Short mmCIF file of N, CA and C in Angstrom, two decimals:
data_model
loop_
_atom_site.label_atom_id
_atom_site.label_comp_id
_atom_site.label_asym_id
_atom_site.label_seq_id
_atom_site.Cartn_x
_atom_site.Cartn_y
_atom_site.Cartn_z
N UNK A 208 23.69 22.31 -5.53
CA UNK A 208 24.48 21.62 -6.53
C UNK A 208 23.53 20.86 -7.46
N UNK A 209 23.77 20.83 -8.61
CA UNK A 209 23.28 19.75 -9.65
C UNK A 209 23.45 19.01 -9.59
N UNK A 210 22.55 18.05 -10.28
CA UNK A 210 22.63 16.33 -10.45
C UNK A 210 23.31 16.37 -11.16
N UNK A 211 23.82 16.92 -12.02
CA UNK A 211 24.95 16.72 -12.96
C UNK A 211 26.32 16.75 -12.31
N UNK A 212 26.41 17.63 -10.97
CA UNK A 212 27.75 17.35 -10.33
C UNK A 212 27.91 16.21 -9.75
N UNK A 213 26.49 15.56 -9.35
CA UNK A 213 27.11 14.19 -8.34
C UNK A 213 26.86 12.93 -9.72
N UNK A 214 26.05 13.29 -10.95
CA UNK A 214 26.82 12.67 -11.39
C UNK A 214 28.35 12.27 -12.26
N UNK A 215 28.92 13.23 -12.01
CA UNK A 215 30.39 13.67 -12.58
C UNK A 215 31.18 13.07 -11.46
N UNK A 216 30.73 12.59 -10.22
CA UNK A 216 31.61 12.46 -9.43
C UNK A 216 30.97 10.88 -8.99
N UNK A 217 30.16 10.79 -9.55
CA UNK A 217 29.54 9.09 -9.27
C UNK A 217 30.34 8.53 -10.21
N UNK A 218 30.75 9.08 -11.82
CA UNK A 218 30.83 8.01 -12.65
C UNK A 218 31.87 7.29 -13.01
N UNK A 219 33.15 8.01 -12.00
CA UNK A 219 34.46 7.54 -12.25
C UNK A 219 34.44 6.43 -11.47
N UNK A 220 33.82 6.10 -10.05
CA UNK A 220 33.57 5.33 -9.74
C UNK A 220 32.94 3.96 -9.79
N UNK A 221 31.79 4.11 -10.74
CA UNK A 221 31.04 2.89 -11.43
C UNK A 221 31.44 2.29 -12.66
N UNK A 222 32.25 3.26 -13.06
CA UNK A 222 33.13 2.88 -14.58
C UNK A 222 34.21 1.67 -14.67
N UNK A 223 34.80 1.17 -13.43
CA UNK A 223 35.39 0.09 -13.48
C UNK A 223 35.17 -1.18 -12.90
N UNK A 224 34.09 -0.61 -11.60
CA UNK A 224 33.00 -1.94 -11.35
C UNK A 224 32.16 -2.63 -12.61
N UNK A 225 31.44 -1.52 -13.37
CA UNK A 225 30.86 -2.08 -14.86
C UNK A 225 31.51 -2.77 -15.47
N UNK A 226 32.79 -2.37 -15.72
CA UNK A 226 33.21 -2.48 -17.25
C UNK A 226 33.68 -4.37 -16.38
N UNK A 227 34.64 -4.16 -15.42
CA UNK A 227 34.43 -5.23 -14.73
C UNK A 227 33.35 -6.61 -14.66
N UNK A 228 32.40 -6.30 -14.65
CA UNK A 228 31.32 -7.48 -14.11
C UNK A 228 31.49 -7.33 -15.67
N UNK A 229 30.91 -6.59 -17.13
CA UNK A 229 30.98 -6.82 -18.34
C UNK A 229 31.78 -7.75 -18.27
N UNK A 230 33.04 -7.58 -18.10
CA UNK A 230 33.86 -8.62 -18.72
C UNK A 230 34.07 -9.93 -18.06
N UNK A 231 33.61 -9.74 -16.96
CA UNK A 231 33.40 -11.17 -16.02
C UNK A 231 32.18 -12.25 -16.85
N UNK A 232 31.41 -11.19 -16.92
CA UNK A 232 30.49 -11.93 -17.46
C UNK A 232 30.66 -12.62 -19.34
N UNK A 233 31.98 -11.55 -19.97
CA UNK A 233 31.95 -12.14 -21.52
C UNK A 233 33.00 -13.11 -20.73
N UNK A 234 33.68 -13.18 -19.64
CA UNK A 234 34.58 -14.14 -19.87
C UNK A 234 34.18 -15.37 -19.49
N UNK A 235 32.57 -15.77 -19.41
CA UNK A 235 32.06 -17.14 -18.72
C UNK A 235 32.14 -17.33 -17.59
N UNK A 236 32.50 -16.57 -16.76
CA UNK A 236 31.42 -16.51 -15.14
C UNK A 236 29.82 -16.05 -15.36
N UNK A 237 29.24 -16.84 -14.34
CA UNK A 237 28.60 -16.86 -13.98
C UNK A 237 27.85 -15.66 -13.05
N UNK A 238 26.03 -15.08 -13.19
CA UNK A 238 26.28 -14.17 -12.72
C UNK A 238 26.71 -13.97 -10.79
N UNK A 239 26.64 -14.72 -10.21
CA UNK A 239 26.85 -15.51 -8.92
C UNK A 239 28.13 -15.09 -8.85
N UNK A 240 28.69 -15.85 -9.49
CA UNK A 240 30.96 -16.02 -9.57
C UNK A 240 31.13 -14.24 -10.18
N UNK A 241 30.64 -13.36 -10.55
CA UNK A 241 30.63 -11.93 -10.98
C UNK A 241 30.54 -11.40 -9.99
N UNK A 242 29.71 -11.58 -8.93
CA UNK A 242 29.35 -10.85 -7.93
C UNK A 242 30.25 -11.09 -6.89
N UNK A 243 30.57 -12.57 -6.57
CA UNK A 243 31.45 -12.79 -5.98
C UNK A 243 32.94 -12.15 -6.32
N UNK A 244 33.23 -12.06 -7.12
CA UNK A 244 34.64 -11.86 -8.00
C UNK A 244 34.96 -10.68 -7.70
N UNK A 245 33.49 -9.66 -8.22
CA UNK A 245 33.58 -8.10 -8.01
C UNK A 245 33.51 -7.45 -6.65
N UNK A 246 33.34 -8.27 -5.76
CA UNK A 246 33.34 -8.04 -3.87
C UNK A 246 34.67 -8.46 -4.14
N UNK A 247 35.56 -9.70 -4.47
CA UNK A 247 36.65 -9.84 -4.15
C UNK A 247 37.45 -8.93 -4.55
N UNK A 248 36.88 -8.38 -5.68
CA UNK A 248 38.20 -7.28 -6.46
C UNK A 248 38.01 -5.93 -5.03
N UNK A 249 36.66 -5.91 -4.36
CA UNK A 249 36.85 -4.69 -4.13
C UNK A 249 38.15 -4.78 -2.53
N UNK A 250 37.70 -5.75 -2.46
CA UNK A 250 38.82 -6.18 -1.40
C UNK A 250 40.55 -6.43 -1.41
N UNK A 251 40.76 -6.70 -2.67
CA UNK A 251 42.07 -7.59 -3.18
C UNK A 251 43.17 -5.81 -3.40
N UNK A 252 44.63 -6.50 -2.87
CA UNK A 252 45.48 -5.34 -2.50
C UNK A 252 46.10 -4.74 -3.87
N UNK A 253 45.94 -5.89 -4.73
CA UNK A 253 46.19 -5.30 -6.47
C UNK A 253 44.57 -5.27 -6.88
N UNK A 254 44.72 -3.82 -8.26
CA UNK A 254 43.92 -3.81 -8.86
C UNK A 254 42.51 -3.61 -8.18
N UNK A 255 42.40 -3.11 -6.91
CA UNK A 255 41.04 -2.99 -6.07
C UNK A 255 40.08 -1.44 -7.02
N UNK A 256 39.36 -2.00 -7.55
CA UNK A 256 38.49 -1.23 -8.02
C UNK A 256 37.80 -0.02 -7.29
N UNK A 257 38.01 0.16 -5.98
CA UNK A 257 37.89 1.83 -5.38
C UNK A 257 39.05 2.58 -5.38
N UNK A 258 40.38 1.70 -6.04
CA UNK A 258 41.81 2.43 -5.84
C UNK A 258 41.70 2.71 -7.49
N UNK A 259 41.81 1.81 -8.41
CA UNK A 259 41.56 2.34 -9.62
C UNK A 259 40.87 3.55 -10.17
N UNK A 260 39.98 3.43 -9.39
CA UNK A 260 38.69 4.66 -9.69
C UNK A 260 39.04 6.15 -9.38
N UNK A 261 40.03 6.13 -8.11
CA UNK A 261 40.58 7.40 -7.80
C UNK A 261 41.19 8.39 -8.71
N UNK A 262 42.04 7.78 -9.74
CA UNK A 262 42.91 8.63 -11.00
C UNK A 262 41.78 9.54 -11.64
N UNK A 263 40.60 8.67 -11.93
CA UNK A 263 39.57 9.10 -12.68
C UNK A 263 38.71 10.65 -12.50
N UNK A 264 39.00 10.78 -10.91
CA UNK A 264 38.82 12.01 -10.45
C UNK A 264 39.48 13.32 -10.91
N UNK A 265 40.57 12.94 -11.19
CA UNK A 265 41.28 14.09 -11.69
C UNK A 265 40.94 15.28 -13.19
N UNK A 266 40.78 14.37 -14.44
CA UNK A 266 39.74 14.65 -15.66
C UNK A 266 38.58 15.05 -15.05
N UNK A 267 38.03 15.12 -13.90
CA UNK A 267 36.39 15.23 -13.64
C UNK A 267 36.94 16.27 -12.80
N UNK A 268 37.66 16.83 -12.13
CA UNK A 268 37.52 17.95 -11.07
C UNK A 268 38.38 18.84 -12.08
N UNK A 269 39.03 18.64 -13.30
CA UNK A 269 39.51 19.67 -14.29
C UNK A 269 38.09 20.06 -14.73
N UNK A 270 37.48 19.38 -15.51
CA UNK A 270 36.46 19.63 -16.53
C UNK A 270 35.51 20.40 -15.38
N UNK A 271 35.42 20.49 -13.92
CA UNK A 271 34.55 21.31 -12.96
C UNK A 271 35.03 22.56 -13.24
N UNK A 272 36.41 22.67 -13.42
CA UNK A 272 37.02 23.28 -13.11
C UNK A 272 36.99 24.76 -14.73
N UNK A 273 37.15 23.87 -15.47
CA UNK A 273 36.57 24.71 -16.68
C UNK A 273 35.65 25.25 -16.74
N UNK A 274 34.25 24.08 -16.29
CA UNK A 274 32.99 24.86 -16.60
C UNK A 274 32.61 25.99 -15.75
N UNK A 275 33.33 25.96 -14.33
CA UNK A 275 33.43 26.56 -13.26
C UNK A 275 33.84 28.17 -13.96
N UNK A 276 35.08 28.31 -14.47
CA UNK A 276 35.48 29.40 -15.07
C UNK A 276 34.40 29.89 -16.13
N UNK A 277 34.15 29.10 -17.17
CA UNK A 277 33.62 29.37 -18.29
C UNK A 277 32.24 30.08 -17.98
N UNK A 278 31.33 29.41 -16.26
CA UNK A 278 30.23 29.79 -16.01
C UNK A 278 30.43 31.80 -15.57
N UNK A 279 31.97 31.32 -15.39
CA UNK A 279 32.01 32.78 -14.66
C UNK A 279 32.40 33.94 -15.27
N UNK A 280 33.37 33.53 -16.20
CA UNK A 280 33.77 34.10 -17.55
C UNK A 280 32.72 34.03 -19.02
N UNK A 281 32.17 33.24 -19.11
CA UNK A 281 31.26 32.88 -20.44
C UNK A 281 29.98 33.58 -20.65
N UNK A 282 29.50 33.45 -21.37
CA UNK A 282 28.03 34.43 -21.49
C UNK A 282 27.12 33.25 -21.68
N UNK A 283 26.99 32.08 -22.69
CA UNK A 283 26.02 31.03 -22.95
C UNK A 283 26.08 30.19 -21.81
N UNK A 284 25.34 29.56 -21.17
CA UNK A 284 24.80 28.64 -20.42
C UNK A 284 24.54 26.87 -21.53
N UNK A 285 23.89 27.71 -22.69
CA UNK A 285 24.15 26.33 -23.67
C UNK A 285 25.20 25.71 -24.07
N UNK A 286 26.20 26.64 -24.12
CA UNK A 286 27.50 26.33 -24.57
C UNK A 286 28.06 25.61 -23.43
N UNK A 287 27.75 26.20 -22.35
CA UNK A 287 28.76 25.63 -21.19
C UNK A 287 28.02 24.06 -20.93
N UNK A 288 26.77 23.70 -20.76
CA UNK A 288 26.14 22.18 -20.78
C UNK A 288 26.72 21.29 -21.96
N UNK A 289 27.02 22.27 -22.86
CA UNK A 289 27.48 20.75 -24.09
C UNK A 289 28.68 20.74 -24.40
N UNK A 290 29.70 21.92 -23.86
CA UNK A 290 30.58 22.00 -23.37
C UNK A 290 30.98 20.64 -22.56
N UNK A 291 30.36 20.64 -21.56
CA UNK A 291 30.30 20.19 -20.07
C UNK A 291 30.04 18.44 -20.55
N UNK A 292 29.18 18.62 -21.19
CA UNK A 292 28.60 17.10 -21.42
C UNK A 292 29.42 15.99 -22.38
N UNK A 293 29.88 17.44 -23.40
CA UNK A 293 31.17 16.70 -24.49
C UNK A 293 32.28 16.44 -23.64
N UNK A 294 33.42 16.65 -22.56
CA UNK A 294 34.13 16.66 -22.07
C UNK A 294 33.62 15.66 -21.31
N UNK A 295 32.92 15.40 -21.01
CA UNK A 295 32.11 14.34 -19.54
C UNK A 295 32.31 12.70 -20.40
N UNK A 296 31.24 13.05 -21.70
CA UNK A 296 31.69 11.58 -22.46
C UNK A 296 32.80 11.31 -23.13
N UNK A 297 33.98 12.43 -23.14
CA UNK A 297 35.23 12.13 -23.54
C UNK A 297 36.56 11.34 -22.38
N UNK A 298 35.86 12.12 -21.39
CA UNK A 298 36.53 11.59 -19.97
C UNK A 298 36.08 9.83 -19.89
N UNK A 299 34.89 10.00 -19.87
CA UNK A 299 34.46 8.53 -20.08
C UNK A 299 34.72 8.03 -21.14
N UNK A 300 35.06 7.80 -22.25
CA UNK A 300 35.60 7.20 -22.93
C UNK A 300 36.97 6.64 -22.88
N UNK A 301 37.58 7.41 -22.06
CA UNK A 301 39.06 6.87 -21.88
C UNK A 301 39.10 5.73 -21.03
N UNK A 302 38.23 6.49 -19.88
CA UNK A 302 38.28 5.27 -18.42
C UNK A 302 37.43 3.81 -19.22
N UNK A 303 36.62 4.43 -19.93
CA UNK A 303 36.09 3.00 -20.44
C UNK A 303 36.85 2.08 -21.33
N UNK A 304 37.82 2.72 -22.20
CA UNK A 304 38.79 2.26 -22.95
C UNK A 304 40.20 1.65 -22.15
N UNK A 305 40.13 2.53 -20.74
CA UNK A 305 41.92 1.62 -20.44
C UNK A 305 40.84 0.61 -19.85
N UNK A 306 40.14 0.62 -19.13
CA UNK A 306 39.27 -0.86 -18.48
C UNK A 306 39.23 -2.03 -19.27
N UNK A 307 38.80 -1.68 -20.67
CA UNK A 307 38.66 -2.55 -21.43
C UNK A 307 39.95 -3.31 -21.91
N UNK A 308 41.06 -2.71 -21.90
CA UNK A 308 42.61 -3.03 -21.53
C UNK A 308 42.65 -3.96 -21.13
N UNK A 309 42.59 -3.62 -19.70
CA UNK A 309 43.07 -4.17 -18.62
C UNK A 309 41.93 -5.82 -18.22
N UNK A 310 40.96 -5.85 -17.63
CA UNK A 310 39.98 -6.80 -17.45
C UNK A 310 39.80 -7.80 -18.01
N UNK A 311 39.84 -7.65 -19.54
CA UNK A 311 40.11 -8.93 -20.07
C UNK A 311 40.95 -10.28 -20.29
N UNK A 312 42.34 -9.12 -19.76
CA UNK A 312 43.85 -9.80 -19.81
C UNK A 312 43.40 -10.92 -18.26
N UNK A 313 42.99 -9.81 -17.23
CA UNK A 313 43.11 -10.40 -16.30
C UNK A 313 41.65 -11.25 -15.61
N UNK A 314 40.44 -11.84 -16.39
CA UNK A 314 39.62 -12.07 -15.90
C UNK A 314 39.48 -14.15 -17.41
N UNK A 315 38.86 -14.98 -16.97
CA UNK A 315 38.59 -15.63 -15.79
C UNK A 315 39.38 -15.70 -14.73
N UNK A 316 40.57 -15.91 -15.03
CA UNK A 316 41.90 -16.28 -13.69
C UNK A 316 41.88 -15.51 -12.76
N UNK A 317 41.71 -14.22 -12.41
CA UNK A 317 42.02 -13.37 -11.88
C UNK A 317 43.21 -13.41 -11.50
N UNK A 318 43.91 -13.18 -12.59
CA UNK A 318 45.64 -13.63 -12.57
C UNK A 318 46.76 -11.95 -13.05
N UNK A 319 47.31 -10.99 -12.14
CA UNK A 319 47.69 -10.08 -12.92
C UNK A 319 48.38 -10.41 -13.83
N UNK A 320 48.23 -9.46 -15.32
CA UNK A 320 49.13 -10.11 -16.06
C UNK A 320 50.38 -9.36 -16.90
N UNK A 321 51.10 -9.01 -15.30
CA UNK A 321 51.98 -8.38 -15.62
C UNK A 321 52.30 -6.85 -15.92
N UNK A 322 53.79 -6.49 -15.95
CA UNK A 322 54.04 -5.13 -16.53
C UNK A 322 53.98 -5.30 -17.79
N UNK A 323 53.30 -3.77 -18.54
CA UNK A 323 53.23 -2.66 -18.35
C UNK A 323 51.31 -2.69 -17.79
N UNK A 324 51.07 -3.73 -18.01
CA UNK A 324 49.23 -3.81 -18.03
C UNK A 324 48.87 -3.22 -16.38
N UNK A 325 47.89 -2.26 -16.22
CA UNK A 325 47.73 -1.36 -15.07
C UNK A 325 48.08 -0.48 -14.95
N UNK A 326 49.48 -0.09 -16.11
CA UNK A 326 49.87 1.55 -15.68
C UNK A 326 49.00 2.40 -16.70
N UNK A 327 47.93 1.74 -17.18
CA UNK A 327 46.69 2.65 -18.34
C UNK A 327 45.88 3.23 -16.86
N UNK A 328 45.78 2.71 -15.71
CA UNK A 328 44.74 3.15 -14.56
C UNK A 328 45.26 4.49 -14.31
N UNK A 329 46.54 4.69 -14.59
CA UNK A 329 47.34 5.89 -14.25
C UNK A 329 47.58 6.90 -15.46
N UNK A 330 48.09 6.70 -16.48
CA UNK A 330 48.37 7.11 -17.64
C UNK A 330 47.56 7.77 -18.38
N UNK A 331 45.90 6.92 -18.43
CA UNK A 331 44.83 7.32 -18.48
C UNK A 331 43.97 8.32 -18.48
N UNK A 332 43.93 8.48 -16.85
CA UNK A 332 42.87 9.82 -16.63
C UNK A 332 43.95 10.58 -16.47
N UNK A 333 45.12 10.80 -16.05
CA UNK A 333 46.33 12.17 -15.91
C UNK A 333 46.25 12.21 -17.24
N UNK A 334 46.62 11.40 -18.30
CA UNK A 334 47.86 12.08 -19.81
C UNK A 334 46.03 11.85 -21.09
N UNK A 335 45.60 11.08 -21.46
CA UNK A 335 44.83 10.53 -22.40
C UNK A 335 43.63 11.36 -22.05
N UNK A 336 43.18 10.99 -20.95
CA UNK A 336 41.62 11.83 -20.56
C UNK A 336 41.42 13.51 -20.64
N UNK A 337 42.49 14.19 -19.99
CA UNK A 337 42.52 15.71 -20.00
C UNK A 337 42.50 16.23 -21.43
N UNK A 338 43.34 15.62 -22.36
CA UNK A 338 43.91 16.15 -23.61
C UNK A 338 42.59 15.65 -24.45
N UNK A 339 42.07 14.34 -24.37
CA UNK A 339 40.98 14.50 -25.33
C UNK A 339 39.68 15.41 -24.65
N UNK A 340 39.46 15.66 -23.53
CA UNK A 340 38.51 16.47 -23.20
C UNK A 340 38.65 18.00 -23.40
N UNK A 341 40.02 18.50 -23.58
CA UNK A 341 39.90 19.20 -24.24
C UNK A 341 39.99 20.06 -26.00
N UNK A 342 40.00 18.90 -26.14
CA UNK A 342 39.55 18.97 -27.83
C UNK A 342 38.43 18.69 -28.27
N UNK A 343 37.97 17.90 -27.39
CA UNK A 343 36.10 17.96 -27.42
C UNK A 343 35.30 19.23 -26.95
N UNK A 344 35.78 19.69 -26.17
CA UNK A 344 35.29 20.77 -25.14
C UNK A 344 35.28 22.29 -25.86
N UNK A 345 36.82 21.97 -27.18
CA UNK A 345 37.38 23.39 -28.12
C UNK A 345 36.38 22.96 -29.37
N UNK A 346 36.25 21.85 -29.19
CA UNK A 346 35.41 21.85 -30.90
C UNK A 346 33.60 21.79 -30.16
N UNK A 347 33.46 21.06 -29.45
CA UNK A 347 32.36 22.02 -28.99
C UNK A 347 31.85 23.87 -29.23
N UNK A 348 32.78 24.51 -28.15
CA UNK A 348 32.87 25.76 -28.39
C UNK A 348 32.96 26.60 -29.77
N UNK A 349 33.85 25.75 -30.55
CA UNK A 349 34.20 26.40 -31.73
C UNK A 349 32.98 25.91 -32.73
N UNK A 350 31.91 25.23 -32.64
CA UNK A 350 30.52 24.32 -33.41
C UNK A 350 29.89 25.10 -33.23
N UNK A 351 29.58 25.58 -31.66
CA UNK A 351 28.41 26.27 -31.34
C UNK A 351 28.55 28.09 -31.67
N UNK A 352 29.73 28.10 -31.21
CA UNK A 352 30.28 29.71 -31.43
C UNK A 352 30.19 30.49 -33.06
N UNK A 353 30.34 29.23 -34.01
CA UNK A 353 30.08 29.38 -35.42
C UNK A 353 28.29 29.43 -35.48
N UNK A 354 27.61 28.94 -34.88
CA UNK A 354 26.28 28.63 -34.71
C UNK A 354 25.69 30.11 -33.73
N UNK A 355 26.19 31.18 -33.75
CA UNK A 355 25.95 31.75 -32.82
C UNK A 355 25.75 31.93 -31.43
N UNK A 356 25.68 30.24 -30.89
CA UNK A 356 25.35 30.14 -29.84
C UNK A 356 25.85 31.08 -28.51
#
């Protein structure tokens, strides 16, 4: 396997611990009270940042799942990496965008703040993440395919 698969499958995971301590830290904690905060989140029965992270899998075992075909069906190998790589930072862009949602509402206090805030953890990587990865992934193809690639 490639380093590129474990990192496709590392990054859904570190994407809300980051974006997390980020915002711990713009919200005036301390880096001490961050660290602390971000052990508590990983513990706490709302909002636990290894349960969040799970949705995120789903956009990442599609986009395997494409390049998987495309490697088997496709003829370029170039196409399929920037393929692969455009879809990868589109996936990440979402998870980094509902985080950024969510964390701010709820960080110094660590106070939830309410419905509808948290159903982006869900909404997210199922409905927002798949659909822009694959319009990155078609205009990819369709860039390079004009390019001969």
């Amino acid at each position: 396997m490639s380093r590129s698969f474990y990192l496709c499958l590392l990054l859904p995971l570190l994407v809300p611990t980051v974006v997390f301590a980020g915002c711990a830290l713009a919200a005036g904690l301390s880096p001490v009270e961050t660290w602390t905060a971000t052990a508590d989140q990983y513990a706490a029965d709302r909002q636990n940042l290894l349960i969040i992270a799970v949705p995120g899998f789903i956009p990442i075992l599609l986009l395997l799942a494409v390049l998987w075909g495309y490697r088997r069906y496709g003829k370029s190998e170039r196409t399929r990496r920037a393929m692969g790589w455009g879809g990868l930072v589109a996936i990440l862009v979402v998870l980094v965008w509902i985080n950024l949602q969510f964390w701010p509402l709820f960080l110094p206090e660590r106070t939830y703040p309410g419905f509808p805030h948290g159903l982006g953890f869900i909404i997210g990587p199922i409905f927002f993440a798949p659909v822009l990865m694959a319009l990155v992934m078609g205009g990819v193809w369709l860039v390079l395919r004009r390019q001969g690639a």
